[in-house]
XYZ file of C-alpha atoms in Angstrom:
738
model
C 0.000 0.000 0.000
C 2.809 2.387 0.888
C 4.547 1.511 -2.368
C 1.378 2.230 -4.311
C 0.926 5.595 -2.577
C 4.538 6.454 -3.275
C 4.137 5.624 -6.966
C 0.913 7.651 -7.201
C 2.599 10.612 -5.469
C 5.662 10.335 -7.744
C 3.461 10.230 -10.849
C 1.511 13.256 -9.623
C 4.702 15.240 -9.133
C 5.960 14.195 -12.583
C 2.670 15.148 -14.214
C 2.609 18.480 -12.433
C 6.210 19.168 -13.401
C 5.498 18.259 -17.037
C 2.412 20.484 -17.140
C 4.410 23.327 -15.623
C 7.220 22.953 -18.182
C 4.702 22.795 -20.986
C 2.548 25.648 -19.753
C 5.308 28.250 -19.702
C 5.678 27.869 -23.480
C 1.930 27.701 -24.021
C 1.329 30.700 -21.777
C 4.044 32.643 -23.584
C 2.461 31.826 -26.954
C -0.989 32.684 -25.628
C 0.111 36.114 -24.376
C 1.891 36.894 -27.653
C -1.149 35.779 -29.665
C -3.289 38.208 -27.684
C -0.732 40.966 -28.221
C -0.754 40.266 -31.966
C -4.560 40.331 -32.052
C -4.601 43.676 -30.218
C -1.917 45.127 -32.480
C -4.311 46.918 -34.831
C -4.244 50.494 -33.546
C -3.183 53.606 -35.441
C -1.156 56.508 -34.157
C -2.773 59.403 -32.333
C -2.632 62.038 -35.055
C -2.942 64.903 -32.571
C 0.417 64.148 -30.988
C 3.623 66.128 -31.079
C 6.876 65.218 -29.322
C 9.973 67.089 -28.213
C 12.989 64.853 -28.791
C 16.615 64.832 -27.719
C 19.113 62.665 -29.618
C 22.665 61.644 -28.774
C 24.831 59.490 -31.045
C 28.446 58.655 -30.174
C 31.205 56.423 -31.515
C 34.119 55.425 -29.266
C 37.459 53.927 -30.270
C 38.238 51.419 -27.523
C 41.447 49.971 -28.935
C 43.618 50.528 -32.003
C 46.895 49.167 -33.371
C 49.827 51.539 -33.606
C 50.078 51.069 -37.365
C 47.610 49.957 -40.014
C 48.599 49.236 -43.630
C 51.957 50.848 -42.930
C 50.430 54.110 -41.654
C 50.530 55.696 -38.221
C 47.007 55.212 -36.849
C 47.242 58.144 -34.441
C 48.049 60.576 -37.256
C 45.676 58.941 -39.695
C 42.658 59.278 -37.373
C 43.855 62.555 -35.784
C 43.848 60.957 -32.328
C 44.881 62.985 -29.294
C 46.454 59.892 -27.729
C 46.344 56.122 -27.892
C 43.848 55.966 -25.013
C 40.137 55.264 -25.338
C 38.444 58.314 -26.857
C 35.468 59.702 -28.760
C 35.707 59.624 -32.548
C 32.304 61.126 -33.208
C 29.589 62.765 -31.143
C 26.300 64.173 -32.408
C 23.500 65.805 -30.420
C 20.231 67.241 -31.655
C 16.963 68.600 -30.323
C 13.888 68.423 -32.508
C 10.109 68.425 -32.700
C 8.276 65.381 -34.078
C 4.827 65.532 -35.679
C 2.522 62.578 -36.303
C 0.071 62.572 -39.218
C -2.011 60.137 -41.262
C 0.856 59.153 -43.563
C 3.401 56.437 -42.852
C 5.947 59.094 -41.895
C 6.670 61.004 -38.731
C 7.843 64.462 -39.724
C 10.723 66.009 -37.833
C 11.957 69.571 -37.372
C 15.559 69.603 -36.065
C 15.929 72.864 -34.164
C 19.601 72.551 -33.354
C 22.482 70.093 -33.549
C 26.069 69.891 -32.383
C 28.868 67.694 -33.743
C 32.302 66.582 -32.662
C 34.431 64.618 -35.113
C 33.729 63.419 -38.647
C 30.121 62.269 -38.870
C 30.742 60.679 -42.294
C 32.768 57.906 -40.674
C 30.124 56.884 -38.127
C 27.025 54.745 -38.163
C 24.304 57.303 -38.233
C 21.007 57.819 -36.485
C 20.979 61.565 -36.958
C 17.222 61.924 -36.596
C 15.222 61.101 -33.506
C 12.546 59.624 -35.796
C 14.866 56.744 -36.718
C 15.079 55.646 -33.081
C 11.336 55.402 -32.508
C 11.634 51.768 -33.733
C 7.979 50.799 -34.016
C 7.767 47.123 -32.981
C 4.045 47.164 -33.765
C 5.017 46.843 -37.429
C 5.761 43.430 -38.884
C 9.378 44.319 -39.657
C 11.908 46.434 -37.797
C 14.587 48.304 -39.748
C 17.895 49.588 -38.392
C 18.719 51.773 -41.391
C 21.671 53.414 -39.705
C 23.417 50.032 -39.623
C 22.004 47.778 -42.317
C 19.415 47.408 -45.067
C 18.268 44.108 -43.507
C 14.834 43.741 -41.969
C 14.088 41.868 -38.758
C 10.823 40.241 -37.707
C 9.066 42.019 -34.863
C 8.234 39.793 -31.858
C 4.557 40.753 -32.284
C 4.425 40.578 -36.080
C 1.519 38.698 -37.643
C 3.823 35.759 -38.375
C 5.955 36.043 -35.219
C 5.098 32.507 -34.030
C 6.812 31.102 -37.136
C 10.087 32.790 -36.227
C 10.187 32.949 -32.410
C 9.854 30.832 -29.310
C 8.179 32.556 -26.371
C 8.603 31.623 -22.720
C 6.492 33.095 -19.946
C 8.907 34.141 -17.181
C 6.781 35.883 -14.549
C 4.262 38.639 -13.846
C 4.540 41.652 -11.552
C 2.604 44.741 -10.514
C 3.840 48.321 -10.578
C 3.077 51.044 -8.022
C -0.261 51.770 -9.739
C -1.200 48.100 -9.444
C -0.926 47.489 -13.197
C 0.033 43.934 -14.089
C 2.840 43.210 -16.564
C 3.950 39.919 -18.113
C 7.630 39.192 -18.726
C 8.159 37.137 -21.875
C 11.547 35.759 -22.882
C 11.990 35.424 -26.650
C 14.559 33.825 -28.904
C 14.640 32.775 -32.581
C 13.550 29.245 -33.488
C 16.890 28.747 -35.224
C 20.059 30.706 -35.860
C 19.135 31.641 -39.450
C 16.048 33.614 -38.464
C 16.190 37.418 -38.912
C 15.018 37.814 -35.338
C 15.958 39.136 -31.898
C 16.436 37.476 -28.551
C 15.738 39.073 -25.190
C 12.728 40.163 -23.125
C 9.342 41.797 -23.713
C 7.307 43.442 -20.955
C 3.600 43.399 -21.855
C 0.763 45.232 -20.125
C -1.766 42.598 -19.044
C -4.831 44.810 -19.600
C -3.999 46.359 -22.996
C -1.693 43.537 -24.198
C 0.748 46.120 -25.551
C 4.532 46.270 -25.151
C 5.468 48.597 -22.295
C 9.232 48.042 -22.532
C 11.725 45.704 -24.157
C 15.339 44.598 -24.094
C 16.455 42.846 -27.275
C 19.745 41.721 -28.754
C 21.296 40.878 -32.104
C 24.502 38.899 -31.916
C 27.021 38.254 -34.660
C 24.289 36.311 -36.453
C 22.449 39.590 -36.987
C 24.289 39.990 -40.277
C 25.368 43.621 -39.744
C 28.722 44.366 -41.354
C 31.508 45.505 -38.997
C 29.294 45.057 -35.916
C 29.569 41.986 -33.679
C 26.765 42.666 -31.218
C 23.892 45.083 -30.814
C 21.449 45.700 -27.957
C 18.158 47.614 -28.090
C 16.427 48.889 -24.967
C 13.159 50.764 -25.246
C 10.856 52.235 -22.617
C 7.333 53.200 -23.630
C 4.805 55.535 -22.059
C 1.030 55.154 -22.070
C -0.846 58.017 -23.712
C -4.621 57.635 -23.815
C -4.935 53.911 -24.537
C -1.658 53.235 -26.349
C 2.062 53.052 -25.673
C 4.632 55.298 -27.368
C 8.440 55.173 -27.014
C 9.753 57.514 -24.330
C 13.392 56.405 -24.529
C 15.325 54.237 -26.967
C 18.935 53.129 -26.522
C 21.008 51.173 -29.021
C 24.439 50.019 -27.969
C 26.756 48.248 -30.408
C 30.237 46.782 -30.407
C 32.627 45.760 -33.166
C 36.144 44.415 -33.549
C 37.917 44.257 -36.914
C 41.526 44.461 -38.158
C 42.863 45.118 -34.659
C 40.416 47.977 -34.000
C 37.817 47.699 -31.246
C 35.006 50.249 -31.173
C 31.650 50.775 -29.535
C 28.830 53.218 -29.887
C 25.613 54.365 -28.327
C 22.551 55.893 -30.002
C 20.008 57.301 -27.560
C 16.838 59.371 -27.868
C 14.184 60.597 -25.444
C 10.674 61.756 -26.312
C 8.259 64.032 -24.465
C 4.729 64.081 -25.916
C 2.215 66.924 -26.230
C -1.050 67.598 -27.975
C -0.450 69.110 -31.407
C -1.857 72.535 -32.245
C -3.879 73.076 -35.415
C -1.203 75.496 -36.688
C 1.402 72.732 -36.566
C -0.195 71.027 -39.580
C 1.118 73.820 -41.825
C 4.756 73.664 -40.714
C 5.746 71.194 -43.427
C 5.214 71.336 -47.151
C 3.778 68.295 -48.961
C 6.307 65.404 -49.014
C 8.709 67.284 -46.723
C 9.629 64.831 -43.950
C 12.598 66.538 -42.287
C 13.662 70.130 -41.687
C 17.110 71.001 -40.354
C 17.447 74.558 -39.108
C 20.680 76.485 -39.616
C 23.157 75.879 -36.812
C 24.413 78.829 -34.780
C 26.276 79.331 -31.505
C 22.960 80.241 -29.875
C 21.295 77.071 -31.076
C 24.208 74.970 -29.788
C 23.684 76.476 -26.338
C 20.028 75.464 -26.584
C 21.194 71.842 -26.668
C 22.914 72.287 -23.325
C 19.690 73.672 -21.829
C 17.495 70.903 -23.267
C 19.826 67.956 -22.780
C 17.841 65.111 -21.186
C 20.708 62.615 -21.023
C 23.978 63.258 -19.231
C 27.226 63.321 -21.156
C 29.754 60.655 -20.314
C 33.241 61.588 -19.117
C 34.661 60.864 -22.585
C 31.995 63.022 -24.232
C 32.693 65.906 -21.871
C 36.426 65.668 -22.614
C 35.743 65.729 -26.360
C 33.661 68.902 -26.120
C 36.195 70.582 -23.823
C 38.971 69.866 -26.336
C 36.829 71.198 -29.189
C 35.706 74.338 -27.320
C 39.164 75.124 -25.926
C 40.609 75.418 -29.442
C 37.791 77.700 -30.476
C 38.025 79.918 -27.380
C 41.803 80.153 -27.257
C 42.314 81.003 -30.920
C 39.203 82.981 -31.719
C 36.693 82.225 -34.436
C 38.804 83.175 -37.482
C 42.074 81.735 -36.145
C 40.224 78.611 -35.083
C 38.845 78.040 -38.572
C 42.221 78.815 -40.151
C 43.971 76.343 -37.838
C 41.511 73.603 -38.770
C 42.112 74.388 -42.451
C 45.877 74.115 -42.002
C 45.405 70.849 -40.108
C 43.309 69.535 -42.986
C 46.001 70.494 -45.492
C 48.805 68.829 -43.545
C 46.794 65.649 -43.174
C 46.121 65.484 -46.913
C 49.650 66.024 -48.243
C 50.709 62.394 -47.973
C 47.813 60.803 -49.913
C 47.956 63.539 -52.598
C 48.913 60.867 -55.120
C 45.559 59.065 -54.841
C 43.229 61.612 -53.207
C 42.180 65.108 -54.108
C 44.089 67.821 -52.265
C 42.097 70.724 -50.836
C 43.002 74.175 -49.660
C 40.071 75.330 -47.607
C 39.319 78.716 -46.085
C 36.311 78.198 -43.834
C 36.224 81.843 -42.753
C 35.956 83.184 -46.311
C 34.025 80.112 -47.418
C 35.968 78.945 -50.428
C 37.756 75.738 -51.382
C 40.446 75.003 -53.945
C 40.511 71.318 -54.875
C 43.364 69.715 -56.831
C 42.762 66.447 -58.673
C 44.710 63.403 -57.423
C 47.769 62.706 -59.547
C 47.578 58.945 -60.126
C 44.070 58.850 -61.720
C 45.043 61.857 -63.872
C 47.690 59.803 -65.684
C 46.549 57.721 -68.635
C 47.719 55.690 -71.595
C 45.815 54.917 -74.791
C 46.660 53.961 -78.358
C 45.590 57.358 -79.737
C 47.558 59.760 -77.524
C 50.086 57.438 -75.913
C 50.959 58.278 -72.302
C 49.359 61.470 -71.072
C 47.886 63.477 -68.239
C 44.475 65.058 -67.684
C 44.560 67.386 -64.726
C 42.240 69.997 -63.272
C 41.813 72.358 -60.336
C 38.406 73.413 -59.009
C 37.703 76.661 -57.162
C 34.409 76.726 -55.233
C 32.936 79.743 -53.491
C 30.037 79.240 -51.097
C 27.384 81.711 -50.008
C 26.632 81.329 -46.321
C 23.195 82.922 -46.526
C 21.279 80.455 -48.689
C 23.618 77.544 -49.434
C 24.255 78.542 -53.041
C 27.710 78.348 -54.596
C 29.599 78.677 -57.828
C 32.622 76.740 -59.019
C 35.157 77.110 -61.820
C 37.334 74.252 -63.032
C 40.058 74.682 -65.683
C 41.498 71.429 -66.984
C 44.285 70.530 -69.385
C 45.047 67.336 -71.266
C 48.353 66.490 -72.909
C 49.468 63.412 -74.860
C 53.218 62.932 -74.690
C 53.392 60.869 -77.892
C 51.102 62.813 -80.208
C 52.319 66.043 -78.511
C 48.813 67.493 -78.564
C 47.639 69.938 -75.932
C 43.923 70.284 -75.126
C 42.221 72.326 -72.458
C 38.747 73.253 -71.360
C 37.060 75.172 -68.581
C 33.729 74.613 -66.860
C 31.591 76.895 -64.714
C 28.741 75.760 -62.427
C 26.371 77.973 -60.470
C 23.877 76.558 -57.973
C 21.660 79.621 -57.787
C 18.634 78.041 -56.074
C 19.563 75.314 -53.575
C 15.984 74.555 -52.567
C 14.771 74.172 -56.143
C 18.104 72.650 -57.157
C 18.412 75.307 -59.819
C 21.807 75.078 -61.510
C 23.519 76.502 -64.603
C 26.544 74.846 -66.242
C 28.734 76.398 -68.938
C 31.789 74.740 -70.469
C 34.004 75.155 -73.517
C 37.310 73.938 -74.872
C 38.785 70.918 -76.602
C 39.381 67.408 -75.320
C 39.169 63.695 -76.137
C 35.966 61.798 -75.335
C 34.865 58.190 -75.366
C 32.746 57.364 -78.422
C 30.326 55.814 -75.948
C 29.490 58.401 -73.254
C 27.612 55.679 -71.334
C 30.536 53.261 -71.394
C 31.447 51.995 -67.944
C 35.194 51.780 -68.663
C 37.186 54.389 -66.741
C 40.368 55.986 -68.045
C 42.421 54.200 -65.347
C 40.869 50.836 -66.187
C 41.504 51.358 -69.898
C 45.135 52.315 -69.235
C 45.767 49.164 -67.181
C 44.126 46.915 -69.756
C 46.119 48.573 -72.568
C 49.500 48.329 -70.838
C 49.147 44.988 -69.059
C 46.767 42.958 -71.230
C 47.190 44.485 -74.707
C 43.486 45.354 -74.903
C 42.559 48.873 -75.997
C 38.846 48.725 -75.234
C 38.206 52.484 -75.214
C 37.639 54.186 -78.587
C 38.132 57.948 -78.697
C 37.300 61.017 -80.739
C 38.404 64.633 -80.403
C 35.875 67.281 -79.537
C 35.994 71.082 -79.703
C 32.889 72.447 -78.087
C 30.931 75.052 -76.185
C 27.858 74.074 -74.173
C 25.344 75.549 -71.769
C 22.810 73.634 -69.700
C 20.429 74.335 -66.858
C 18.160 72.403 -64.536
C 15.487 73.322 -62.033
C 12.692 71.701 -60.111
C 9.290 72.712 -61.483
C 7.304 71.204 -58.614
C 7.926 68.572 -55.981
C 9.163 65.424 -57.707
C 9.181 67.068 -61.167
C 12.601 68.153 -62.454
C 13.502 69.612 -65.847
C 16.949 69.990 -67.374
C 17.938 71.138 -70.826
C 20.941 72.273 -72.790
C 22.465 73.389 -76.054
C 25.857 72.282 -77.359
C 27.822 73.333 -80.438
C 30.660 70.906 -81.172
C 33.115 69.958 -83.857
C 33.639 66.196 -83.700
C 36.909 64.908 -85.144
C 37.497 61.224 -85.882
C 40.963 59.977 -84.877
C 43.022 56.833 -85.429
C 45.513 54.773 -83.430
C 49.041 56.155 -83.407
C 50.823 53.875 -80.921
C 50.839 50.158 -80.109
C 53.158 49.838 -77.108
C 52.294 47.417 -74.299
C 54.250 46.220 -71.276
C 53.355 42.640 -72.182
C 53.261 41.022 -75.576
C 50.460 38.479 -75.317
C 50.410 35.719 -77.862
C 47.583 35.770 -80.412
C 46.440 39.185 -79.194
C 46.904 42.537 -80.930
C 45.522 45.997 -80.463
C 42.358 46.733 -82.420
C 41.780 49.883 -84.464
C 39.983 52.946 -83.099
C 37.062 51.993 -85.356
C 34.842 49.746 -83.192
C 33.132 48.201 -86.253
C 36.305 47.109 -88.036
C 39.137 45.886 -85.842
C 41.679 46.069 -88.640
C 40.647 49.296 -90.367
C 42.547 52.230 -88.875
C 40.647 54.724 -91.000
C 38.126 57.270 -89.788
C 34.812 56.103 -88.369
C 32.966 59.264 -89.463
C 33.811 62.487 -91.337
C 34.794 65.501 -89.288
C 31.663 67.535 -88.787
C 29.968 70.263 -86.774
C 26.795 69.586 -84.843
C 24.415 71.773 -82.842
C 22.479 69.616 -80.380
C 19.431 70.590 -78.336
C 18.453 68.357 -75.390
C 15.858 68.257 -72.660
C 14.900 65.805 -69.900
C 11.822 65.705 -67.700
C 11.959 63.532 -64.559
C 8.916 62.796 -62.419
C 9.040 60.732 -59.222
C 5.794 59.688 -57.576
C 5.387 60.618 -53.898
C 8.979 61.772 -53.566
C 9.849 62.724 -49.978
C 12.603 65.202 -49.273
C 14.704 66.875 -46.589
C 15.260 70.606 -46.212
C 18.784 70.937 -44.823
C 19.549 74.558 -43.943
C 17.617 75.738 -47.022
C 18.966 73.045 -49.376
C 16.512 70.462 -50.718
C 17.717 66.843 -50.708
C 15.565 63.980 -51.947
C 15.459 60.585 -50.285
C 15.647 57.401 -52.351
C 12.062 57.076 -53.601
C 9.762 54.251 -52.589
C 7.661 54.773 -55.715
C 8.499 54.552 -59.448
C 10.138 57.291 -61.489
C 9.381 58.288 -65.088
C 11.997 59.936 -67.327
C 11.215 61.532 -70.704
C 14.153 62.657 -72.860
C 14.261 64.570 -76.140
C 17.257 65.458 -78.336
C 17.550 67.136 -81.699
C 20.336 67.864 -84.145
C 19.687 71.358 -85.528
C 20.929 71.745 -89.150
C 22.054 74.808 -91.102
C 22.756 76.974 -88.056
C 26.228 77.990 -86.839
C 27.646 75.545 -89.368
C 25.772 72.519 -88.022
C 25.657 69.616 -90.485
C 23.432 67.123 -88.652
C 19.677 66.647 -88.710
C 17.829 64.162 -86.500
C 15.385 63.879 -83.591
C 15.300 61.419 -80.736
C 12.772 60.526 -78.003
C 13.218 58.133 -75.071
C 10.988 57.162 -72.153
C 12.104 55.220 -69.095
C 10.467 53.807 -65.963
C 12.658 52.830 -63.018
C 12.415 51.862 -59.377
C 15.172 51.725 -56.776
C 14.989 49.397 -53.766
C 11.477 48.027 -54.128
C 10.880 46.610 -50.648
C 10.018 42.899 -50.564
C 10.245 42.357 -46.815
C 12.441 39.468 -45.674
C 13.204 38.648 -49.295
C 15.277 41.827 -49.687
C 14.659 44.399 -52.382
C 14.542 44.714 -56.156
C 15.550 47.459 -58.572
C 14.520 47.728 -62.205
C 14.701 49.972 -65.255
C 12.797 49.670 -68.544
C 13.357 52.123 -71.400
C 12.536 52.505 -75.082
C 13.683 55.089 -77.602
C 13.655 55.949 -81.276
C 15.300 58.267 -83.791
C 13.069 59.938 -86.388
C 13.164 62.760 -88.950
C 16.701 61.582 -89.481
C 18.748 62.808 -92.442
C 22.339 63.151 -91.173
C 23.449 61.520 -87.921
C 26.972 60.391 -87.051
C 28.142 57.876 -84.466
C 28.842 60.257 -81.508
C 25.136 61.226 -81.473
C 23.763 57.687 -81.629
C 22.162 55.955 -78.642
C 24.823 54.140 -76.603
C 24.570 51.599 -73.788
C 26.532 50.774 -70.636
C 28.760 47.989 -71.899
C 31.641 46.184 -70.267
C 34.423 43.895 -71.541
C 36.946 44.238 -68.680
C 37.241 42.329 -65.411
C 36.430 45.471 -63.402
C 32.872 46.641 -64.009
C 30.547 49.423 -62.943
C 27.653 47.863 -60.960
C 25.175 50.613 -61.864
C 21.684 49.313 -62.583
C 21.769 50.253 -66.297
C 25.206 48.752 -66.987
C 25.720 45.371 -68.624
C 28.369 42.852 -67.584
C 29.515 41.426 -70.946
C 28.111 43.741 -73.625
C 30.508 45.146 -76.236
C 30.923 48.877 -75.581
C 30.033 49.955 -79.117
C 28.562 47.049 -81.107
C 24.941 47.654 -80.055
C 24.952 51.448 -80.409
C 22.130 52.429 -82.749
C 20.580 55.275 -84.745
C 17.236 53.453 -84.898
C 14.808 52.270 -82.215
C 15.637 50.128 -79.167
C 14.176 48.550 -76.023
C 16.332 48.045 -72.916
C 15.521 46.436 -69.581
C 17.355 45.672 -66.325
C 16.235 43.911 -63.150
C 18.329 43.137 -60.071
C 17.380 41.600 -56.752
C 19.348 41.721 -53.501
C 18.263 38.859 -51.223
C 19.981 40.445 -48.211
C 21.619 37.179 -47.026
C 18.346 35.250 -47.240
C 20.197 32.117 -48.392
C 23.871 32.629 -47.502
C 22.785 33.592 -44.007
C 21.540 30.040 -43.443
C 24.981 28.468 -43.952
C 26.841 28.404 -40.599
C 30.390 29.324 -41.665
C 29.438 31.464 -44.657
C 26.997 33.365 -42.445
C 29.910 34.881 -40.533
C 31.111 36.601 -43.720
C 27.851 38.642 -43.842
C 27.591 38.383 -47.609
C 24.557 39.463 -49.610
C 23.479 37.445 -52.643
C 22.301 39.006 -55.914
C 20.602 37.830 -59.080
C 19.731 39.819 -62.159
C 18.825 39.899 -65.816
C 19.444 42.507 -68.546
C 17.851 42.776 -71.976
C 18.512 44.831 -75.123
C 17.096 44.730 -78.626
C 17.757 46.917 -81.676
C 17.275 46.391 -85.437
C 20.911 45.951 -86.491
C 22.058 43.377 -83.923
C 18.791 41.833 -82.777
C 18.341 40.671 -79.184
C 20.972 40.487 -76.460
C 20.410 39.446 -72.853
C 22.358 38.531 -69.740
C 21.797 36.478 -66.616
C 24.005 36.921 -63.600
C 24.402 36.122 -59.928
C 26.726 37.694 -57.423
C 27.755 38.324 -53.856
C 28.618 41.591 -52.159
C 29.686 43.040 -48.874
C 29.818 46.781 -48.290
C 31.423 48.236 -51.440
C 32.976 44.993 -52.758
C 31.058 42.875 -55.251
C 31.804 39.768 -57.339
C 29.424 38.632 -60.106
C 29.360 35.751 -62.574
C 27.450 36.518 -65.774
C 26.246 34.686 -68.893
C 25.361 36.423 -72.161
C 23.222 35.337 -75.117
C 22.058 36.700 -78.476
C 19.780 35.518 -81.289
C 22.154 32.657 -82.076
C 22.400 31.411 -78.492
C 25.187 31.428 -75.919
C 27.849 34.158 -76.296
C 30.113 34.502 -73.285
C 30.493 34.113 -69.537
C 32.879 35.196 -66.797
C 33.577 36.837 -63.452
C 33.221 40.583 -62.929
C 34.478 42.534 -59.914
C 33.787 46.003 -58.540
C 34.837 48.027 -55.513
C 33.058 51.173 -54.443
C 34.260 52.942 -51.301
C 31.043 54.655 -50.318
C 28.267 54.421 -47.762
C 26.105 51.465 -48.790
C 23.187 52.736 -46.726
C 23.054 56.170 -48.298
C 19.489 57.450 -48.189
C 19.723 60.476 -50.483
C 18.734 60.433 -54.112
C 20.415 61.956 -57.157
C 17.313 63.673 -58.571
């Protein structure tokens, strides 16, 4: 009997234990399901918030030398101790409306260090991090998207464990839910959610992304967010992101923090922003910087205080003008060494002008028409402090040491209306130009291929010209540009065939792209007067007003481009007569959620009323035959630079998709490389050559990219091969070119 009782008691304990272990998962799922069901509210459109933002980057450890250079001098470090590299503060007002955007008016900001080198959350809006949406974006760090713990499909990506419940001082009950991804490949967080038991909304959270988060150069990232209840819903009151990275012997960490204080919006506030204006940045002054000190809601760390003291002591001790002059001299001294590969600037911040000298190495060239040569220019830019306008003048000379021919030209640019992006460009002179102005082969790339591989891909002609063009925004999203150019185009031939290597069964081709062995002229020397105009319209194009200057963000809607060109005969000696019309539709970064984003371009054009039209005025395409390629959306991988140029009609299409590590991120070892996979297709058809198309796949990380492409025409398979590119720029740039 005792044995039976013992067995019954043991079974009861086991059953109770099993139910308890099972119920914590079930209870966690149940609470999250209720939170998801309740997650249908919209923002209170009568709200306004005062925000304070602080963003800092700290160098924790650095090697003494990197790539043979002194790190302390290279980064302008005060010492080898732990110190601030970048510090940004801002105070702003946030306005909620019925669109998907929260509009922000930055009243004042203060910087220490070079903000271009830091991960950026320079608007308080970016740190609101709305976890009520299905996907959370950390645009200051990565283009990846992460599944919110209360997304509609959250149960497919997360495991939820009920930890405990507690009551606050007002006797409100909160549930603590521990979350973690179902597997390591999920684009998901791990950490804790605190959920209000009555409203089933998130009241605070603490989430992490480890090295599996797929963010380049960052090894770990933590998000903490406190929310405040307004009416019936919770809004962020404080967000903190802390990150850490270690690469190439450098260890660094950073903190992005923002606080929000909410108010009821006045009716007059609705008229503060123009349509599609999402951010206003007021002009910074000494008075506005002091306003930051008065409105600072987060204390500065010891390192941050030291950074500001160092910055302010220079300014106070030397005076405003001497301070600016000393910074200019410091900039000059730091740029002398890399003058060979970087532009060299003489800057006078007090008088607001800059003189920029071209780097020497890219100015040197070699081709089979001119031989070795140099193309060098100096740009003088004068800024106007009042409205952000400027003008610049750039004289440039070009000399071929073998053909002993000197060419020079001069260009003038005047940005007369920064807000409307109104600009006037005037240029005149003589120079050599690529027969294909859309060719993706640079002068440096052509020189290396000519000297090292005995391949003179670039075909040139000489041009004596004078041109004037202008552009201006007509209304938001609608931009018009037009110009007039009078030019004498001169066909030239190869004069030299020297190469550092003599490759068997390979010889230089003629300067005539249609006959490799004919060194005669491609077209007769002629004069042409060309009129051109382009109208660009972008649907729902949001923009930023930065101290009076209008800057567009990358659009989330399509763009239409209409172009018209005409050769005007019998005027100023012009000998050409033709007309040309082209229409294009394009989209950049079409958001496809966890599947990444796509970009596409489709265009069609036609020449008509054509009587006399020579090759330089034909329609050309972005070809490539070298190993190094330009990864622009409208550039091909394997297309001959000149073979498909046409004076008839054409249709061209490009599509590229970035999967954002959707597949490579699921492979354990490869995942650590944080590579993004790409696929794409390109298409071109014209009457002379028929149809050409490409298929390609690739991988990229930051600015480095490696593709493998296949090309086909009407007769079938043409070519295949690897293509490589390296672009040293911010991959998360949010501003648009139009």
